[in-house]
Structure formats: C-alpha cells, structure tokens
Amino acid sequence: MKLTPLARSLPASVPFVGPEAQERSRGAPFAARLGANESAFGPSPRVIAAIEAAAHDVWMYGDPEAHDLRAAIAAHHGVEPTNVVVGEGIDGLLGYLVRLLVGPADPVVTSDGAYPTFNYHVAGFGGALHKVPYAADHEDPEALAAKAREVRARLVYLANPDNPMGSWHTADTIQAMIGALPPDCVLCLDEAYADLAPPEAIPPVDVTDARVIRMRTFSKAHGLAGLRVGYALGHSDLIRAFDKVRNHFGLGRLAQAAALAALADTDWLAEVRARVVQSRDAIGAIARDNGLLPLPSATNFVAIDCGGDGDHARRVLAALAARGIFVRMPGVAPLDRCIRVSCGPAADMDALRAAFPGALADAAT
Amino acid sequence: MKLTPLARSLPASVPFVGPEAQERSRGAPFAARLGANESAFGPSPRVIAAIEAAAHDVWMYGDPEAHDLRAAIAAHHGVEPTNVVVGEGIDGLLGYLVRLLVGPADPVVTSDGAYPTFNYHVAGFGGALHKVPYAADHEDPEALAAKAREVRARLVYLANPDNPMGSWHTADTIQAMIGALPPDCVLCLDEAYADLAPPEAIPPVDVTDARVIRMRTFSKAHGLAGLRVGYALGHSDLIRAFDKVRNHFGLGRLAQAAALAALADTDWLAEVRARVVQSRDAIGAIARDNGLLPLPSATNFVAIDCGGDGDHARRVLAALAARGIFVRMPGVAPLDRCIRVSCGPAADMDALRAAFPGALADAAT
C-alpha cells in the first residue's frame, strides 16, 4: 500500500470530536446536548411520520437525481431544478465544490476561525489556504475580497450568519463583497443558518450570477442532522459540474423523503424559529446572570464571551462537560474567549442554568 | 468560475440512470423493480422498528466515529474496530479508496465490463484505467494480476461474486491472485454480494494483509439500499487513512441504527438467503421456459443469456421496461448478450413470467 503524496501529507484527523466520544470517555451521557447546533426541538411530527412511512421502502436506493426533492427546493426558492444540487450535508457538498474548483496549490481564502470542515477539504485537495482575521467578531467581507484579489483566489468561503460567532452581515454587504471578487473567483456562501436569520441578512437568490454558490441544509432549523441532507443553489453551469464527481446514490431514499416533508411543513419551521428566539434569550440571560456577555446571534446558538482568554474558556467548557452539559467553542484567538451554546428546549436551558455558576467557579480555580 | 483541468476533463455523467427517471419518462411506475439488485424482500422487521425508534432522534448528528456500528462489525468478523471503516455505501468508500491511492496518471486495473462506479472514481481522480477481458463470463484473476504487474498498478478491482454476471471464484483463487500482485498494489475486493455467496467463495478475513481491502454493504442482502451503509475491512494502516479524507459526519444516525439492527438479525438474513435461492431458481425457470440460458449465480440476481448480441439484449430490456419490468444489463460485449434480473418475491416473479414471452416477441421484430 502506497498513499498518494497528497494523501501522505494529510493528518488523520477528525474535524470535530463527536459528543458520543466524550460520553464514552466520561462514562455517562450528557444531560444537555448543546454543542453541535443541532435542533434539540426535534424534527417536525410530519417528518417523523414520513420517515416511518419510508422505512418500509428502505430496500430501494434513493432516486440518484433526487427529482422530487430538487423540484420542491427549486419551487421554494423560485429557481429551476438545474440550479439545485443535493448532497450528504453541506459538509459533503463543500468537499465536492473544493474538488471541482481547487487543484494543488490553488489559492483559497477564508476567515481565521471559520468553519474547520471547509479548511479540511481545501487541505484534502491540496489547495493553498489563506486566512484573514475576524473583525469585531464578524467575518470581514472586505478583507476576504481584498485577500482574494491579492492571491487571485479560486474560491472564498463566508458563512452568513457566521458560525461560530453567530454574527451576520446584511444582504447589501454580501452583494458588495461579490462585486469585489477577482475574475473566476467563486464565493461559497454558507447559509446553513439562513432559516434562523433576519430577512435582511439574506441576499435575493440570483442563480444567473456564476460568482456565488449558496449552501443550505436541513440539519439545522429543520432538525434532520441525523440524515444529513444539504443542498446548494447556484448557476446551472456550476451545479451541473457536481454530476462529474458526486456520489450519485449517496443521498438515500429516507433522507429525500424526510427532507421533502420538512420543506413542506412551514408551520413547524415557524414554531422552531420562535423557540430559537426564546432560547437565545434564555442563554443570554444565563450569561448575564453570571456576569458574562452574550453576543448577538442570528443563528440557533449564542457565543458567550467568558471574559478571559482561550485557556479560561476551555476550562469553562470542560467544567460544563463535567457537569453534563455539552457545548463547543471557537478554535482560535480572540474568538476563543467565547463558548458556543446551542439553543434547546426549556429542560436544556434549566440544566444549563443550574450548571453554569459551578462551572464558572471550577474554571476560576 | 473555472473548474480545475481535471474536473473540466470529466463528463457530467451518471453511472446509472435510476428507475425513477425511467418511470417519469414512461409516465407510470414499474410493476416489478428488478434492475438494481436491491432486496425486494425488504428489510428486517427489526430494522423497520429501529428506524421508527431512531426517527425521533433524527435531529442529532450520527456519531462521526460510528463507534457502536464499527464495534459490532468488528465482532462479527473477528477483527478490531481499527480494521473497519464505514461510509456512504460501497460507492462512497470506493471514492475515498481511489482518492487515497490513485493520483493523476497512476495505473489502475479492472475488468472490462465490471462495476462502472469504480471506473467513475478512477477517472474522477485522474487515474489511468487498464482493463482486461472477462474469461467465460468470469472476471479473470490471473489476467488482472498479470496486467497489474505489467503496468505496476496501485490498485486492482475485483468483485467476488461478480456483478454484473453473478459468477464467482473460490477463496483459493482469490488468495492466489493476491499473492501474484506487484509490490505496493492493493486489491479492492468488492464483496457486496458476500452474504449471498457460497462459503467457499469467501476467503478468511485477514486484516494483517495490507494488500487487500474488502468492501461490504448493507444495501444488498440486508435490504438497506435506501440508507446507504457500506464498510471496508482491511489493515489498520489503510483503514486509518480514510480518516484523512472521508466525510466524517456523512453516515447519519438513522443509517447507523438501522445497520446495527440489520447486523443483529441473523434470522432475517437466513430468511433472505433462502428466498434469494428460490427466486434464482424462479428466474432460471422463466429463462429456460422461454428458451434462454440463465447463468449460474452466487448473488441476488441472475444474468440471462438472451441468445443474441448486445442490440438484441437491449431490445429485450426495453421491451420488458415497456411491460413494467425494470431490469438492467451489462454494458460491454460479450457480456451484453445478457440481461441482469434481480431476485424478488413471488409477485415480482409472476410479473416477470407474464411479461417475458411478449417482451421476447417484441425484441425479435
């Protein structure tokens, strides 16, 4: 066995350690699972019914063209099915996108501290990753575009709303950034949290613009993380190119059926949005009651400034984990002065509220 | 937007057109779905129950390490979890394997007419694919190894039992082939149909041998094609390398839960095996009753020699489709004198029996 030179150069890594590994290590399940920005409010009851109905058909492969799901997504966004590709979560689609656009040593730009799985894919295909810092806990669209022009980037990544900080930019700012990109550069606009953002953060979908591809997911507001369904919206030339490399039968029949049901249940989405707002408020209040600063969020999580450095925040995170609360935190300074707490139902908030003072006390000693 | 030179060189292709696309095109569903070697006998009732139970947890990502599933698979095969990687079907794992071992222009060997999705991945990573012919409707292990030595191949593909012909070799023959490979060459032994094969076709699992990686799936005998769960067994060095490139959260919670339940239900597997044997006999009888030759099969499908050339077999296939029977066929001569009919329950066999004479008559005109 002889790996390719590129494969040899890569670390055997996991972008995120799962809470299950932590549970195995601590020998007990978490009381509140608030670290992966999952929707602890659960999926729509109609989605559960759709899964139960589809369970009997699970012996059949999913439609490799995902015709019905793509048609529904296209209708939802007022575009054509040829502007929609579905895949194994945004993670899977990011991998295909990087593979299509980034060869060895090709320049790519992202923010220092933004989504690690994007970086994982860029490294995985040998791209040269350039990073610009966050500005006041926001990704910096002007700096990203300037760096893209400087290095003649093929691909730029921006999440709006942002993960891990929860911050967001307005549609005008995003549109200005797209206009400032160098030729042949594509903006990967990760809108995983779009369903939870204020309308003014989301630019109108314009699939005639080949400079941008937008990533959406059923893993967040729709509560389908356990089936991994993501999709991308973009120019038909770029969308069609995914057929060159994707795992055509990768999105199974159950996942397609569940996503179709989720998309149709707008009542449940509205309900989740309302509960997320309540939970953001609850997390903010818990932070303030403990003398800490919650950052504004347009997502289903809240970054809490723990008032110290990264080591301090890591101690808070460990102390919360020891008390049964799973949260995560940004990976680089100065973002890593924060922990990132996902929204959840009242019981989860109660568990967080109960654990927080003791965790802070543990972290201080 | 500017694709990489490699991506530009690839066709926008679909390895297989799904039956759903054919149904949309003909404006009616198929009466019998016998083309994709799915298990029309369905999944185990325990699997359905496991899916229904897991549906409520679908808001949670799957364990990225798939700890419990890998432990169960390892125990089943008498190996360690470090010898097991799970992924989005064998298709997904083939992609990762090719990516790890095959760089641009690296030589790869397969049989002319063997699994197209393997070829799709080799092309997708720029490998140089060399093909050897089938010998008497069997893949030819000696010729494959000889070609691998000649071109100094990094990777050789062999399916045992074979798809699309259903033929098989004994474990001794496979073992001899492994011994005849050149240095640093890996045999990808696709055993998707192992659960349906005679025991003497399956070599003992030896994960100390880094020259072979074995692909297994829950999509065939276990009836989970709609959730896409495959796994590979191999030397821990090679298995660990998958962590460099795989979509770590790609295998969802439902898929893991369903596969665990399927692996545990050995009674259902025995039942499916028995029904497959019955159905193979039924397909064989239908072929013979119509004056055609069914080929011996160690899988859940039967290749039927239609007695003419590829054009004739394609006419038979089209005529069956027009009569509501979905089957597929090999893509290259001389294999394409056959159609490939998947096993199914009695109702499917009745539909096939009813449609066959008319389809043959249509094809003859």
XYZ file of C-alpha atoms in Angstrom:
730
model
C 0.000 0.000 0.000
C 1.308 3.395 -1.005
C -0.777 6.505 -0.457
C -0.550 9.320 -2.982
C 1.898 12.087 -1.996
C -1.062 14.357 -1.218
C -2.774 11.731 0.940
C 0.508 11.018 2.755
C 0.824 14.710 3.575
C -2.571 14.876 5.282
C -3.070 14.291 9.001
C -5.500 11.544 10.028
C -7.928 13.976 11.519
C -11.478 14.443 12.688
C -12.813 17.980 12.126
C -14.905 17.658 15.276
C -14.892 15.097 18.046
C -18.467 13.930 18.498
C -20.302 14.184 21.811
C -20.637 10.399 21.738
C -16.852 10.054 22.078
C -16.924 12.397 25.057
C -19.776 10.437 26.572
C -17.852 7.189 26.181
C -14.816 8.820 27.748
C -16.725 10.259 30.728
C -18.773 7.086 31.127
C -22.119 8.878 31.165
C -24.420 10.591 28.682
C -24.698 14.360 28.623
C -27.751 15.865 30.320
C -27.945 18.594 27.666
C -26.573 18.319 24.149
C -25.922 21.949 23.261
C -22.657 21.792 21.350
C -23.340 20.923 17.717
C -26.033 23.487 16.841
C -28.476 20.683 16.295
C -32.158 21.444 16.679
C -32.963 19.976 20.075
C -36.579 20.959 19.416
C -36.623 17.916 17.181
C -37.935 17.349 13.681
C -41.472 18.088 12.570
C -44.011 15.408 13.556
C -44.755 15.175 9.828
C -41.105 14.350 9.202
C -41.270 11.554 11.758
C -44.368 10.221 10.014
C -42.627 10.449 6.639
C -39.633 8.517 7.968
C -41.882 5.835 9.436
C -43.717 5.517 6.137
C -40.473 5.370 4.149
C -38.907 2.802 6.484
C -40.709 0.009 4.639
C -39.227 1.208 1.340
C -35.691 1.351 2.659
C -34.650 -1.579 0.481
C -34.783 0.736 -2.555
C -31.982 3.103 -3.483
C -32.874 6.759 -3.479
C -33.501 8.467 -6.795
C -29.966 9.469 -7.872
C -31.378 12.634 -9.455
C -33.412 13.450 -6.317
C -36.001 14.732 -8.768
C -38.859 15.412 -6.389
C -36.716 16.975 -3.675
C -34.837 19.195 -6.108
C -38.119 20.263 -7.707
C -39.537 21.206 -4.315
C -36.407 23.104 -3.316
C -36.364 24.898 -6.655
C -40.012 25.914 -6.287
C -39.318 27.081 -2.734
C -36.568 29.411 -3.948
C -38.121 30.371 -7.290
C -35.356 28.772 -9.349
C -35.082 25.784 -11.671
C -34.131 22.249 -10.565
C -30.986 22.679 -12.670
C -29.927 25.316 -10.144
C -30.113 22.845 -7.253
C -27.786 20.043 -6.213
C -28.470 17.978 -3.104
C -25.895 16.019 -1.177
C -24.675 14.430 2.020
C -24.962 17.588 4.119
C -23.182 20.856 3.453
C -20.005 19.026 4.521
C -20.316 16.666 1.577
C -21.160 19.456 -0.857
C -18.210 21.547 0.355
C -15.954 18.617 -0.474
C -17.350 18.339 -4.000
C -17.136 22.106 -4.536
C -13.493 22.253 -3.462
C -12.717 19.249 -5.626
C -14.257 20.935 -8.667
C -12.558 24.306 -8.222
C -9.329 23.776 -6.290
C -6.330 21.877 -7.585
C -2.936 21.514 -5.912
C -1.575 24.897 -4.742
C -4.634 26.801 -5.969
C -5.330 29.734 -3.641
C -8.414 29.749 -1.423
C -9.472 32.350 1.136
C -11.385 32.038 4.386
C -11.512 33.645 7.816
C -9.206 32.542 10.611
C -11.564 30.709 12.922
C -14.319 29.962 10.393
C -15.748 26.519 9.632
C -12.951 23.919 10.003
C -14.540 21.379 7.674
C -14.115 23.759 4.740
C -10.411 24.005 5.584
C -10.281 20.208 5.874
C -11.499 19.852 2.301
C -9.153 22.537 0.953
C -6.208 20.757 2.566
C -7.579 17.460 1.324
C -7.353 18.563 -2.293
C -4.009 20.320 -1.859
C -5.259 23.909 -2.036
C -3.323 26.806 -0.520
C -5.472 28.298 2.204
C -5.127 31.999 3.039
C -6.838 33.386 6.123
C -7.912 36.852 7.148
C -8.843 37.726 10.726
C -12.328 38.340 12.020
C -13.156 41.979 12.690
C -15.038 42.603 15.926
C -16.367 39.030 15.991
C -17.653 39.284 12.417
C -16.193 37.744 9.318
C -14.720 40.614 7.291
C -16.142 40.618 3.736
C -13.945 43.488 2.535
C -10.782 41.857 3.833
C -11.825 38.497 2.349
C -12.398 40.045 -1.087
C -9.150 42.040 -0.864
C -7.200 38.886 0.035
C -8.934 37.028 -2.792
C -7.790 39.709 -5.240
C -4.281 39.660 -3.784
C -3.804 35.903 -4.099
C -6.108 35.500 -7.144
C -8.259 33.033 -5.238
C -10.384 30.413 -6.956
C -12.729 30.131 -4.027
C -13.661 32.232 -0.992
C -15.660 30.973 1.965
C -18.014 33.102 4.016
C -20.720 31.917 6.385
C -23.602 34.320 6.821
C -24.861 34.156 9.507
C -21.499 33.151 10.880
C -20.533 30.016 12.732
C -19.017 30.015 15.410
C -19.804 33.621 16.393
C -23.489 33.943 15.417
C -22.847 37.361 13.845
C -24.217 38.389 10.447
C -23.964 40.894 7.653
C -26.708 42.484 5.625
C -27.517 41.410 2.087
C -26.028 44.675 0.757
C -22.673 43.923 2.376
C -22.633 40.423 0.895
C -23.602 41.753 -2.514
C -20.811 44.345 -2.363
C -18.345 41.591 -1.487
C -19.402 39.531 -4.505
C -18.837 42.583 -6.699
C -15.323 42.969 -5.287
C -14.151 39.416 -6.070
C -11.425 38.855 -8.655
C -12.266 37.202 -12.007
C -13.111 33.482 -11.966
C -13.422 33.507 -8.186
C -16.438 31.819 -6.609
C -17.912 32.817 -3.271
C -19.083 29.830 -1.268
C -21.788 31.485 0.793
C -22.582 29.094 3.604
C -26.131 29.870 4.697
C -26.626 26.893 6.995
C -28.355 29.214 9.461
C -30.373 31.207 6.906
C -33.662 29.790 8.182
C -32.965 31.388 11.554
C -31.604 34.738 10.365
C -33.360 38.076 9.951
C -34.585 38.531 6.355
C -32.241 41.464 5.738
C -29.226 39.151 6.144
C -30.154 37.034 3.131
C -29.492 38.370 -0.387
C -32.114 37.523 -3.008
C -31.291 34.240 -4.723
C -29.808 35.099 -8.131
C -28.747 31.950 -9.943
C -27.694 33.898 -13.030
C -24.622 35.007 -11.071
C -21.904 32.377 -11.507
C -19.742 34.091 -8.863
C -21.661 32.697 -5.923
C -22.895 29.317 -4.750
C -25.091 29.139 -1.672
C -25.143 26.271 0.769
C -28.266 25.347 2.704
C -29.095 22.465 4.986
C -31.882 20.500 6.611
C -29.577 19.771 9.560
C -30.237 22.978 11.493
C -33.706 24.577 11.677
C -35.341 21.512 10.107
C -33.818 19.141 12.649
C -32.563 16.490 10.218
C -28.869 16.343 11.173
C -29.166 12.585 11.631
C -29.995 12.096 7.945
C -27.562 14.680 6.503
C -29.294 16.492 3.680
C -27.744 19.656 2.317
C -28.197 21.493 -0.930
C -26.516 24.158 -2.984
C -28.117 26.851 -5.122
C -26.171 28.313 -7.999
C -25.619 28.861 -11.669
C -26.603 25.818 -13.686
C -23.079 25.514 -15.168
C -21.555 25.065 -11.723
C -24.435 22.973 -10.386
C -24.206 20.624 -13.383
C -20.488 20.127 -12.701
C -21.309 18.367 -9.419
C -22.566 15.451 -11.545
C -18.934 14.897 -12.557
C -17.802 13.987 -9.057
C -20.650 13.417 -6.628
C -21.724 10.109 -5.112
C -24.840 9.846 -7.248
C -26.623 7.384 -4.994
C -25.249 8.983 -1.828
C -28.470 10.626 -0.707
C -30.748 7.820 0.357
C -34.457 7.355 -0.053
C -35.254 8.080 3.598
C -33.239 11.275 3.590
C -35.015 12.520 0.490
C -38.445 11.655 1.876
C -37.700 13.322 5.197
C -36.345 16.486 3.585
C -39.406 16.763 1.346
C -41.671 16.524 4.388
C -39.567 19.055 6.296
C -39.651 21.576 3.482
C -43.426 21.296 3.272
C -44.043 21.852 6.985
C -43.709 25.633 7.190
C -45.693 25.669 10.424
C -43.047 23.627 12.160
C -40.289 25.877 10.845
C -42.107 28.922 12.218
C -42.500 27.134 15.545
C -38.788 26.282 15.671
C -37.875 29.863 14.836
C -39.974 31.132 17.720
C -38.471 28.608 20.122
C -34.958 29.509 18.977
C -35.632 33.180 19.747
C -36.867 32.217 23.227
C -33.831 30.022 23.789
C -31.388 32.680 22.591
C -32.937 34.990 25.155
C -32.645 32.310 27.820
C -28.976 31.672 27.045
C -28.335 35.415 27.072
C -30.000 35.775 30.453
C -27.983 32.879 31.899
C -24.785 34.510 30.643
C -25.679 37.909 32.105
C -26.836 36.415 35.399
C -23.327 35.009 35.678
C -21.660 38.291 34.786
C -20.778 37.303 31.227
C -21.556 38.854 27.858
C -23.735 37.031 25.298
C -23.004 38.060 21.716
C -25.865 38.950 19.358
C -26.876 35.925 17.269
C -28.757 35.315 14.031
C -28.466 31.548 14.456
C -29.619 28.739 16.740
C -26.697 29.266 19.109
C -25.168 32.019 21.206
C -21.482 32.756 21.671
C -20.798 33.757 25.275
C -17.747 35.864 26.000
C -16.344 34.224 29.117
C -14.321 37.320 29.937
C -10.886 35.763 29.762
C -8.580 34.115 27.266
C -8.882 30.842 25.374
C -7.491 28.815 28.253
C -10.143 30.221 30.534
C -12.942 29.470 28.077
C -11.593 25.940 27.582
C -11.754 25.462 31.355
C -15.357 26.686 31.395
C -16.172 24.274 28.583
C -14.520 21.373 30.398
C -16.269 22.255 33.636
C -19.636 22.372 31.860
C -18.904 18.991 30.262
C -18.061 17.569 33.685
C -21.482 18.751 34.818
C -23.198 17.053 31.897
C -23.508 19.994 29.501
C -22.033 19.506 26.025
C -21.023 22.779 24.348
C -18.286 23.725 21.884
C -16.140 26.802 21.354
C -14.216 28.627 18.627
C -10.758 27.309 17.882
C -8.633 30.452 17.509
C -7.946 33.696 19.386
C -9.545 36.101 20.032
C -12.766 34.204 19.221
C -11.799 31.505 21.679
C -12.519 33.744 24.654
C -16.081 32.532 23.980
C -18.001 29.313 24.347
C -20.735 28.480 21.854
C -24.055 27.274 23.288
C -26.770 25.832 21.050
C -30.403 26.627 21.623
C -32.629 23.990 23.129
C -35.911 23.411 24.919
C -36.640 24.601 28.446
C -35.281 21.482 30.134
C -31.911 22.002 28.446
C -31.922 25.660 29.475
C -32.714 24.643 33.052
C -29.797 22.220 33.042
C -27.514 24.917 31.644
C -28.723 27.455 34.204
C -28.121 25.016 37.034
C -24.642 24.041 35.862
C -23.294 27.430 34.894
C -22.319 29.035 38.246
C -20.492 25.923 39.423
C -18.715 25.539 36.089
C -17.515 29.133 36.250
C -16.331 28.601 39.797
C -14.474 25.437 38.757
C -12.887 27.291 35.836
C -11.713 30.112 38.080
C -9.722 27.885 40.415
C -15.981 30.074 -12.271
C -13.122 27.959 -13.510
C -13.059 24.215 -12.952
C -9.738 22.509 -12.353
C -8.211 20.977 -15.503
C -9.095 17.520 -14.183
C -12.708 18.497 -13.453
C -13.020 20.123 -16.878
C -11.873 16.878 -18.492
C -14.625 14.821 -16.862
C -18.019 14.211 -18.451
C -21.098 15.261 -16.480
C -22.232 11.721 -16.022
C -24.481 9.480 -14.022
C -23.037 5.986 -13.528
C -26.566 4.574 -13.597
C -29.875 6.110 -14.577
C -32.300 5.417 -11.753
C -35.565 3.558 -12.284
C -37.356 6.696 -11.063
C -36.118 8.605 -14.120
C -37.434 5.830 -16.341
C -40.750 5.887 -14.519
C -41.049 9.636 -15.016
C -40.217 9.196 -18.669
C -42.738 6.404 -19.250
C -45.356 8.113 -17.100
C -46.046 5.085 -14.931
C -44.347 3.189 -12.117
C -42.751 -0.173 -12.779
C -44.745 -3.222 -11.731
C -41.547 -5.032 -10.719
C -38.309 -3.335 -9.711
C -35.724 -5.981 -10.605
C -32.863 -3.918 -12.016
C -30.720 -2.592 -9.180
C -30.077 -5.798 -7.211
C -31.964 -4.346 -4.297
C -33.535 -6.724 -1.823
C -37.181 -6.637 -2.795
C -37.800 -8.942 0.164
C -37.431 -5.778 2.228
C -35.511 -5.038 5.394
C -35.866 -6.985 8.602
C -38.938 -6.035 10.682
C -36.433 -5.276 13.450
C -34.731 -2.781 11.153
C -38.034 -1.055 10.496
C -38.616 -0.871 14.239
C -35.117 0.525 14.756
C -35.708 3.196 12.137
C -39.026 4.155 13.694
C -37.383 4.412 17.096
C -34.484 6.466 15.750
C -36.775 8.822 13.808
C -37.353 10.870 16.940
C -33.599 11.298 17.394
C -33.019 12.426 13.831
C -32.176 15.951 14.990
C -28.819 14.621 16.273
C -25.821 14.045 14.040
C -24.585 10.498 13.856
C -21.512 9.546 15.843
C -18.678 10.514 13.461
C -16.658 7.542 14.696
C -19.642 5.176 14.278
C -18.279 3.506 17.401
C -21.079 1.065 18.101
C -21.570 0.017 14.487
C -17.862 -0.476 13.882
C -17.571 -2.470 17.112
C -20.437 -4.729 16.033
C -18.992 -5.224 12.548
C -15.567 -5.946 14.010
C -17.008 -8.522 16.387
C -18.965 -10.096 13.530
C -15.774 -10.588 11.508
C -13.414 -11.286 14.409
C -11.300 -8.196 13.818
C -10.675 -4.933 15.666
C -12.714 -1.731 15.129
C -9.497 -0.190 13.784
C -9.838 -2.606 10.862
C -13.279 -1.256 9.945
C -14.321 1.954 8.216
C -17.968 2.686 7.469
C -19.240 5.061 4.835
C -21.909 6.180 2.419
C -22.271 2.836 0.665
C -19.521 0.967 -1.123
C -19.775 3.692 -3.785
C -18.657 6.311 -1.277
C -15.894 4.106 0.101
C -14.615 3.313 -3.412
C -14.286 7.053 -3.980
C -12.260 7.505 -0.801
C -10.080 4.492 -1.572
C -9.267 5.707 -5.076
C -8.563 9.192 -3.714
C -6.112 7.776 -1.176
C -4.228 5.513 -3.572
C -4.559 6.931 -7.072
C -3.075 10.222 -8.209
C -3.078 11.634 -11.734
C -1.898 9.044 -14.289
C -1.409 6.339 -11.654
C -2.241 2.942 -13.146
C -5.310 1.019 -12.020
C -6.617 -2.311 -13.290
C -10.122 -3.677 -13.581
C -12.165 -5.962 -15.831
C -13.840 -4.663 -18.977
C -17.491 -4.657 -18.020
C -17.040 -4.638 -14.234
C -18.599 -2.109 -11.858
C -18.823 1.285 -13.635
C -18.817 3.347 -10.438
C -15.285 2.172 -9.662
C -14.219 3.398 -13.106
C -16.073 6.679 -12.453
C -13.966 7.292 -9.363
C -10.698 6.334 -11.078
C -11.454 8.800 -13.876
C -12.540 11.357 -11.299
C -9.120 11.348 -9.660
C -7.237 11.205 -12.949
C -6.052 7.617 -12.720
C -5.103 5.603 -15.798
C -7.507 2.695 -16.055
C -6.367 -0.542 -17.691
C -8.912 -3.239 -18.456
C -8.653 -6.954 -19.050
C -11.469 -9.006 -20.596
C -13.732 -11.393 -18.746
C -12.989 -15.057 -19.363
C -16.080 -17.199 -19.903
C -18.300 -14.715 -18.032
C -15.942 -14.663 -15.046
C -13.553 -11.938 -14.036
C -10.064 -13.275 -14.720
C -7.890 -13.059 -11.578
C -4.726 -14.262 -13.304
C -5.096 -11.751 -16.117
C -5.867 -8.973 -13.649
C -2.743 -9.721 -11.613
C -0.624 -10.047 -14.758
C -1.872 -6.684 -16.030
C -1.243 -5.173 -12.607
C 2.363 -6.384 -12.751
C 2.753 -5.139 -16.304
C 1.529 -1.596 -15.581
C 2.742 -1.540 -11.969
C -0.791 -0.829 -10.765
C -1.543 0.883 -7.470
C -4.993 -0.612 -7.246
C -6.845 -3.562 -8.779
C -10.582 -4.077 -8.601
C -12.279 -7.452 -8.445
C -15.835 -8.202 -7.408
C -16.372 -11.663 -5.993
C -19.114 -12.720 -6.503
C -19.164 -10.696 -9.671
C -21.565 -8.015 -10.736
C -22.998 -7.983 -13.438
C -22.519 -11.678 -14.258
C -23.192 -13.339 -10.900
C -20.206 -15.647 -11.325
C -17.679 -16.320 -8.574
C -14.254 -17.713 -7.765
C -13.157 -19.799 -4.838
C -11.226 -18.363 -1.938
C -8.103 -20.200 -3.128
C -8.219 -18.482 -6.487
C -8.597 -15.068 -4.836
C -5.757 -15.826 -2.443
C -3.516 -16.851 -5.330
C -4.322 -13.607 -7.102
C -3.338 -11.575 -4.043
C -0.034 -13.402 -3.965
C 0.581 -12.532 -7.611
C 0.125 -8.761 -7.227
C 3.089 -6.438 -7.737
C 4.613 -4.553 -4.748
C 2.543 -1.741 -3.223
C -0.543 -2.812 -5.150
C -3.842 -3.078 -3.277
C -6.653 -5.401 -4.285
C -10.054 -3.828 -3.789
C -12.118 -6.958 -3.258
C -15.736 -5.916 -3.662
C -17.793 -8.413 -1.705
C -21.131 -6.622 -1.921
C -22.786 -9.995 -2.539
C -20.786 -11.993 0.014
C -23.848 -12.535 2.200
C -25.471 -14.444 -0.666
C -22.461 -16.435 -1.858
C -21.413 -19.992 -1.072
C -18.934 -20.055 1.843
C -16.133 -21.393 -0.347
C -16.142 -18.151 -2.358
C -15.134 -16.016 0.599
C -11.510 -16.036 1.782
C -10.965 -15.833 5.534
C -10.720 -12.228 6.653
C -7.029 -11.473 7.247
C -6.547 -7.852 8.207
C -2.814 -8.319 8.694
C -2.505 -8.390 4.897
C -2.151 -4.804 3.666
C -2.510 -5.969 0.056
C -6.260 -6.330 0.206
C -9.217 -4.231 1.317
C -12.669 -5.797 1.306
C -15.878 -3.931 0.651
C -19.164 -4.992 2.205
C -22.602 -3.427 2.230
C -25.958 -3.361 3.953
C -27.588 -2.415 0.641
C -27.952 -5.942 -0.733
C -28.902 -8.898 1.464
C -29.745 -6.609 4.405
C -32.122 -4.505 2.321
C -30.850 -1.062 3.380
C -30.043 0.462 -0.018
C -32.195 3.471 0.862
C -29.896 4.394 3.745
C -26.563 3.601 2.044
C -24.298 1.954 4.570
C -21.161 0.243 3.383
C -17.992 -0.769 5.153
C -14.476 -1.811 4.375
C -12.304 -4.336 6.202
C -8.560 -4.027 5.969
C -5.183 -3.392 7.512
C -5.389 -0.702 10.166
C -2.845 1.479 8.334
C -5.051 1.705 5.279
C -8.293 1.910 7.255
C -6.902 4.761 9.368
C -6.026 6.690 6.209
C -9.740 7.036 5.393
C -9.915 9.499 8.301
C -7.793 11.851 6.188
C -10.435 12.295 3.516
C -13.837 10.949 4.479
C -16.962 12.963 5.252
C -16.770 12.297 8.988
C -20.402 13.099 9.694
C -21.578 11.586 6.407
C -23.123 8.447 7.873
C -26.195 9.592 9.731
C -27.703 8.438 12.987
C -30.575 6.587 11.327
C -28.271 4.733 8.979
C -26.067 3.604 11.862
C -29.042 2.499 13.952
C -30.568 0.584 11.044
C -27.313 -1.154 10.152
C -26.783 -2.215 13.761
C -30.250 -3.753 13.835
C -29.700 -5.463 10.488
C -26.406 -6.995 11.562
C -28.018 -8.377 14.702
C -30.945 -10.021 12.909
C -29.279 -13.166 11.641
C -32.668 -14.875 11.328
C -33.780 -12.341 8.729
C -30.552 -12.748 6.809
C -31.068 -16.514 6.711
C -34.637 -15.955 5.527
C -33.494 -13.601 2.755
C -30.847 -16.092 1.666
C -33.460 -18.808 1.346
C -35.808 -16.561 -0.603
C -32.978 -15.495 -2.907
C -32.238 -19.115 -3.704
C -35.929 -19.682 -4.517
C -36.031 -16.593 -6.683
C -32.842 -17.508 -8.530
C -34.497 -20.800 -9.369
C -37.650 -18.996 -10.482
C -35.708 -16.633 -12.752
C -33.801 -19.573 -14.163
C -37.025 -21.442 -14.887
C -38.545 -18.398 -16.605
C -35.447 -18.074 -18.784
C -35.466 -21.748 -19.722
C -39.207 -21.782 -20.345
C -38.525 -19.088 -22.920
C -35.633 -20.968 -24.481
C -32.923 -18.846 -22.894
C -29.933 -19.710 -20.737
C -29.691 -18.489 -17.125
C -26.108 -18.198 -15.902
C -25.125 -19.676 -12.530
C -25.272 -17.032 -9.812
C -23.828 -16.542 -6.330
C -25.711 -13.280 -5.882
C -29.247 -11.916 -5.617
C -29.577 -11.634 -9.371
C -29.334 -13.839 -12.441
C -27.761 -12.948 -15.771
C -29.841 -14.373 -18.602
C -28.148 -15.018 -21.936
C -30.692 -13.723 -24.423
C -29.062 -15.686 -27.219
C -28.118 -12.776 -29.438
C -25.880 -9.739 -29.385
C -25.985 -6.588 -27.272
C -28.526 -4.914 -29.522
C -30.847 -7.841 -29.108
C -30.484 -7.853 -25.317
C -31.080 -4.093 -25.237
C -34.312 -4.670 -27.162
C -35.366 -7.322 -24.663
C -34.600 -4.934 -21.816
C -36.565 -2.111 -23.443
C -39.482 -4.437 -24.145
C -39.510 -5.601 -20.538
C -39.458 -1.982 -19.373
C -42.378 -1.185 -21.646
C -44.236 -4.010 -19.933
C -43.455 -2.614 -16.497
C -40.426 -4.716 -15.589
C -37.272 -2.795 -14.612
C -34.066 -4.761 -15.227
C -30.523 -3.751 -16.180
C -27.806 -5.349 -18.302
C -24.017 -5.431 -18.697
C -22.502 -2.566 -20.647
C -19.901 -4.251 -22.858
C -19.628 -7.182 -25.249
C -19.760 -10.108 -24.960
C -21.378 -9.742 -21.540
C -24.084 -7.566 -23.041
C -25.733 -10.526 -24.719
C -27.295 -10.906 -21.262
C -29.852 -9.069 -19.194
C -29.477 -8.983 -15.435
C -32.567 -9.740 -13.375
C -32.658 -9.161 -9.626
C -34.336 -11.615 -7.288
C -37.653 -10.675 -5.786
C -40.740 -12.064 -4.106
C -43.296 -14.269 -5.840
C -45.398 -11.364 -7.120
C -42.372 -9.921 -8.908
C -41.558 -13.336 -10.366
C -45.153 -13.673 -11.553
C -44.940 -10.275 -13.265
C -41.650 -11.252 -14.886
C -43.065 -14.603 -16.026
C -46.089 -12.893 -17.530
C -44.099 -10.238 -19.349
C -41.245 -12.341 -20.664
C -42.722 -14.095 -23.738
C -44.208 -10.875 -25.082
C -41.021 -8.961 -24.473
C -39.025 -11.573 -26.352
C -41.503 -11.438 -29.189
C -41.268 -7.647 -29.284
C -37.471 -7.828 -29.292
C -37.477 -10.288 -32.175
C -39.391 -7.988 -34.535
